[in-house]
């Protein structure tokens, strides 16, 4: 898009321009924000890493205001959504679902062990989530090369970092929070926002052009050297998994978003869990609704890590079997588990 067009739009026309597709969400002005809402520490970090990346020279002497203008994050009308997402002191006051929720589960979504919430701007989230994974959620198997002791995370750091960057750059910031689920045998990262109509899951594993949902956010992350601009995110994750001896990642669209999943071992070689310890979809649905009968089927699907359609089919069977009953009006009712 022509940057002059963005800067010349009247303040009152931003919302209508967004609705008509003239602007993307991250290009729209955040009316309540001022330069006092920008975090100077994050700006300094960006300058340092951008110079190292070599994609944005001659910025060391720029003020915060000058830098934001250079990055098209500040116009005559004010700060864009992208400016707050990237550099905000407390972006959560503008966008309540900006945070990343990390959950540690056992073999299934019912076996919840502990969780953490990471908050802050995009640069802070990237660091805090990776730190949480390393310190609390993932183990470091020990191996030796000769006399040298080597500790590496059970999943390759480049793959984890690329997954997280993809989620933060391409997510729908008006949707739900980003969710990272760590289980005994796999790890799954879900972010709100379906794929562009030009892309399918199959095409993500093939050569394809980059189609960013948030072009301003993507451009800043490119300038700082965090991502490239060639649509190679999934390829990088796949290559990192192969180098670590792990299967290729799996990707699916569900619950209005995209989930990328890493497995510890190949399905063919993984030791099978005894049938009695596996929780199947119907059992997981009943367990979730016993805990909270106010959950909708979509919320149940999100909690147990299944697609909404799979949960709806299983719920229908459970109702036909007399194990599940819906009580009350269609809107505002609740599910009741029959013992």
XYZ file of C-alpha atoms in Angstrom:
339
model
C 0.000 0.000 0.000
C 1.118 3.555 -0.705
C 2.349 5.002 2.607
C 1.218 8.485 1.526
C -2.336 7.173 1.265
C -2.220 5.968 4.867
C -0.821 9.222 6.213
C -3.324 11.392 4.350
C -6.432 9.540 5.490
C -8.623 11.604 7.790
C -8.758 10.366 11.367
C -12.501 9.803 11.079
C -12.159 7.531 8.068
C -9.859 4.910 9.607
C -12.566 2.565 10.793
C -14.456 2.675 7.496
C -11.193 2.184 5.614
C -10.491 -0.910 7.702
C -13.948 -2.283 6.976
C -13.459 -1.720 3.243
C -10.048 -3.398 3.251
C -8.098 -0.215 2.459
C -6.190 -0.577 5.739
C -5.133 -3.622 7.696
C -5.824 -3.717 11.432
C -2.257 -2.915 12.432
C -2.259 0.236 10.259
C -5.268 1.774 12.017
C -4.678 4.580 14.532
C -5.108 3.828 18.247
C -6.982 6.951 19.321
C -6.163 6.719 23.043
C -2.408 6.226 22.694
C 0.387 8.801 23.038
C 4.171 8.603 22.905
C 4.123 8.155 26.690
C 2.710 4.673 26.025
C 5.874 3.614 24.152
C 8.536 1.677 26.081
C 11.995 3.229 25.696
C 13.775 0.020 26.728
C 12.133 -1.914 23.899
C 12.996 0.870 21.452
C 16.659 0.662 22.533
C 16.622 -3.134 22.120
C 15.144 -2.783 18.637
C 17.805 -0.260 17.566
C 20.596 -2.529 18.757
C 19.288 -5.678 17.090
C 18.249 -3.907 13.868
C 21.792 -2.580 13.420
C 23.162 -6.086 14.038
C 20.757 -7.504 11.445
C 21.940 -4.910 8.940
C 18.461 -4.294 7.555
C 17.924 -0.798 8.975
C 21.150 1.249 9.029
C 21.611 4.785 10.321
C 18.972 4.712 13.065
C 21.120 4.991 16.202
C 20.737 8.759 16.348
C 16.973 8.807 15.795
C 14.616 9.800 18.592
C 11.724 7.506 19.463
C 9.344 9.744 17.521
C 11.622 9.818 14.473
C 12.105 6.052 14.525
C 8.378 5.353 14.765
C 7.748 7.683 11.820
C 10.480 5.975 9.805
C 8.822 2.605 10.487
C 5.390 4.056 9.505
C 4.109 3.330 13.019
C 3.404 7.004 13.749
C 1.468 9.283 11.408
C 0.115 12.818 11.738
C -3.043 11.293 13.221
C -1.256 9.306 15.932
C 0.185 5.903 16.833
C -0.940 2.807 14.974
C -2.081 -0.433 16.559
C 1.217 -1.921 15.385
C 3.205 0.626 17.412
C 1.498 -0.461 20.635
C 1.744 -4.184 19.881
C 5.455 -3.866 19.114
C 6.685 -1.204 21.535
C 3.911 -0.505 24.062
C 4.660 -0.170 27.786
C 1.382 -1.877 28.631
C -0.331 -2.931 25.399
C -2.756 -5.056 27.414
C -4.665 -1.902 28.393
C -5.526 -1.441 24.718
C -5.763 -5.094 23.637
C -6.876 -7.382 26.511
C -6.084 -10.662 24.709
C -2.540 -9.781 23.697
C -1.018 -12.226 26.210
C 0.242 -15.768 25.678
C -1.093 -18.543 27.901
C 1.155 -21.578 28.427
C -0.292 -24.786 29.870
C 1.478 -27.977 30.927
C -0.647 -31.089 30.455
C -0.092 -34.817 30.770
C -1.191 -37.131 27.975
C -4.406 -35.205 27.245
C -6.132 -31.866 27.688
C -7.985 -33.030 30.787
C -4.751 -33.666 32.704
C -3.919 -30.033 33.503
C -0.817 -29.676 35.694
C 0.127 -25.993 35.783
C 0.031 -22.854 33.660
C 1.620 -19.447 33.216
C 0.595 -16.226 31.475
C 3.132 -14.045 29.646
C 2.261 -10.400 29.032
C 3.844 -7.400 27.346
C 4.648 -6.167 23.869
C 5.786 -8.471 21.066
C 9.494 -8.205 21.888
C 8.836 -8.861 25.590
C 6.515 -11.780 24.819
C 9.086 -13.440 22.588
C 11.643 -13.405 25.369
C 9.374 -14.247 28.294
C 7.689 -17.200 26.549
C 11.028 -18.699 25.506
C 12.338 -18.231 29.058
C 9.276 -19.925 30.554
C 9.626 -22.868 28.183
C 13.295 -23.314 29.039
C 12.997 -22.871 32.795
C 9.649 -24.484 33.598
C 7.881 -26.302 30.777
C 10.490 -28.266 28.827
C 13.242 -30.626 29.925
C 16.870 -30.672 28.762
C 17.956 -34.216 27.974
C 21.657 -34.720 28.653
C 23.995 -36.296 26.120
C 27.756 -36.482 25.746
C 30.035 -35.894 22.790
C 33.294 -37.376 24.017
C 33.840 -35.742 27.405
C 31.635 -32.772 26.563
C 28.284 -32.615 28.346
C 25.510 -31.205 26.118
C 22.060 -30.110 27.292
C 19.482 -29.175 24.673
C 15.748 -28.607 24.933
C 13.571 -31.542 23.895
C 12.368 -29.429 20.946
C 14.746 -27.363 18.785
C 14.911 -23.724 19.853
C 14.860 -22.394 16.232
C 11.572 -24.230 15.610
C 10.014 -22.943 18.836
C 11.137 -19.397 18.149
C 9.852 -19.473 14.563
C 6.493 -20.891 15.696
C 6.112 -18.154 18.286
C 7.141 -15.401 15.863
C 4.661 -16.673 13.261
C 1.908 -16.645 15.876
C 2.687 -13.144 17.159
C 3.194 -11.600 13.708
C 0.240 -13.174 11.904
C -2.363 -13.495 14.643
C -5.738 -11.756 14.737
C -5.249 -9.339 17.636
C -8.996 -8.888 18.041
C -9.386 -12.613 18.719
C -8.492 -14.870 21.639
C -5.100 -15.018 23.335
C -2.297 -17.141 21.882
C -2.267 -20.576 23.523
C 0.747 -22.850 23.933
C 0.037 -26.390 25.144
C 2.924 -28.570 26.324
C 2.084 -32.260 26.715
C 4.137 -35.357 27.520
C 4.555 -36.306 23.869
C 3.899 -33.108 21.904
C 3.703 -29.328 21.906
C 1.023 -27.253 20.184
C 0.843 -23.506 19.543
C -2.494 -21.973 18.522
C -3.139 -18.384 17.465
C -6.366 -16.670 16.477
C -6.918 -15.952 12.791
C -7.494 -18.314 9.887
C -5.214 -18.554 6.858
C -5.577 -16.027 4.015
C -7.906 -17.269 1.277
C -4.905 -17.566 -1.041
C -3.273 -20.172 1.216
C -4.148 -23.656 2.415
C -2.424 -25.859 4.962
C -0.996 -27.917 2.098
C 0.456 -24.815 0.413
C 2.255 -23.817 3.623
C 4.564 -26.809 3.131
C 5.271 -25.741 -0.449
C 6.954 -22.689 -1.926
C 4.566 -19.763 -1.432
C 4.700 -15.994 -1.179
C 4.381 -14.177 2.115
C 0.885 -12.818 2.797
C 1.101 -11.112 6.218
C -2.106 -10.354 8.097
C -0.291 -7.482 9.847
C 2.156 -5.996 7.312
C 3.497 -3.250 9.586
C 4.262 -5.714 12.375
C 5.810 -8.125 9.885
C 7.980 -5.387 8.362
C 9.378 -4.338 11.748
C 10.164 -7.955 12.645
C 11.892 -8.309 9.276
C 13.954 -5.157 9.838
C 15.141 -6.416 13.203
C 16.174 -9.733 11.643
C 13.588 -11.914 13.390
C 11.831 -13.117 10.223
C 12.377 -13.047 6.471
C 9.834 -11.840 3.924
C 9.596 -14.900 1.717
C 6.959 -17.060 3.413
C 9.554 -19.546 4.699
C 8.368 -19.855 8.308
C 6.996 -23.389 8.049
C 10.020 -24.471 6.007
C 12.321 -23.244 8.787
C 10.321 -25.103 11.448
C 10.352 -28.273 9.343
C 14.101 -28.058 8.713
C 14.812 -27.539 12.429
C 12.687 -30.566 13.348
C 14.405 -32.763 10.753
C 17.838 -31.668 11.983
C 16.816 -32.643 15.519
C 15.511 -36.029 14.375
C 11.869 -35.104 14.986
C 8.880 -35.590 12.657
C 7.655 -32.768 10.465
C 5.271 -30.341 12.213
C 1.551 -30.766 11.680
C -0.738 -27.811 11.002
C -4.491 -27.484 11.143
C -7.112 -24.779 11.218
C -9.500 -25.058 14.155
C -11.622 -22.849 16.402
C -11.046 -19.824 14.156
C -7.274 -20.076 14.277
C -4.199 -22.025 13.207
C -2.428 -24.640 15.342
C 1.135 -25.861 14.732
C 2.107 -29.048 16.548
C 5.505 -30.642 17.176
C 5.873 -34.305 18.139
C 8.725 -35.775 20.153
C 8.973 -38.966 18.094
C 7.537 -40.447 14.921
C 4.062 -41.875 15.349
C 5.296 -45.208 13.982
C 8.071 -45.535 16.573
C 6.377 -43.957 19.564
C 5.577 -46.349 22.401
C 1.842 -46.731 22.495
C 0.058 -45.645 25.637
C -2.088 -48.347 27.268
C -5.668 -48.041 26.088
C -6.997 -47.579 29.588
C -4.859 -44.447 30.114
C -5.880 -42.810 26.853
C -8.780 -40.386 27.176
C -10.943 -40.493 24.063
C -13.045 -37.579 22.876
C -16.373 -38.645 24.522
C -14.669 -39.276 27.869
C -12.821 -35.963 27.670
C -16.090 -34.127 26.900
C -17.844 -35.647 29.910
C -14.894 -34.868 32.162
C -14.738 -31.240 31.008
C -18.485 -30.719 31.467
C -18.396 -32.320 34.925
C -15.872 -29.663 35.888
C -17.874 -26.820 34.338
C -21.325 -27.413 32.881
C -21.494 -23.852 31.605
C -18.955 -24.567 28.869
C -20.149 -24.407 25.278
C -19.111 -27.201 22.924
C -16.696 -24.787 21.246
C -15.096 -24.087 24.623
C -14.960 -27.820 25.360
C -13.220 -28.372 22.021
C -10.666 -25.722 22.895
C -10.073 -27.224 26.335
C -9.542 -30.822 25.186
C -7.658 -29.966 21.999
C -10.206 -31.327 19.501
C -12.006 -29.718 16.575
C -15.471 -28.272 17.217
C -17.034 -30.601 14.638
C -15.511 -33.664 16.347
C -16.839 -32.532 19.730
C -20.307 -31.822 18.308
C -20.489 -35.305 16.765
C -19.345 -36.950 19.993
C -21.775 -34.859 22.077
C -24.662 -35.936 19.857
C -23.773 -39.595 20.405
C -23.493 -39.038 24.150
C -26.910 -37.385 24.162
C -28.393 -40.264 22.158
C -26.877 -42.661 24.697
C -28.470 -40.745 27.568
C -25.121 -39.731 29.040
C -25.480 -36.048 28.245
C -28.426 -33.670 28.375
C -28.858 -30.026 27.404
C -30.969 -28.120 29.931
C -32.580 -24.726 29.416
C -33.056 -22.415 26.405
C -30.909 -22.721 23.290
C -29.071 -19.585 24.322
C -28.128 -19.472 27.975
C -28.700 -23.149 28.748
C -26.138 -25.618 30.064
C -24.938 -29.180 29.585
C -25.718 -31.753 32.262
C -23.771 -34.982 32.592
C -25.977 -37.946 33.488
C -24.329 -40.356 35.901
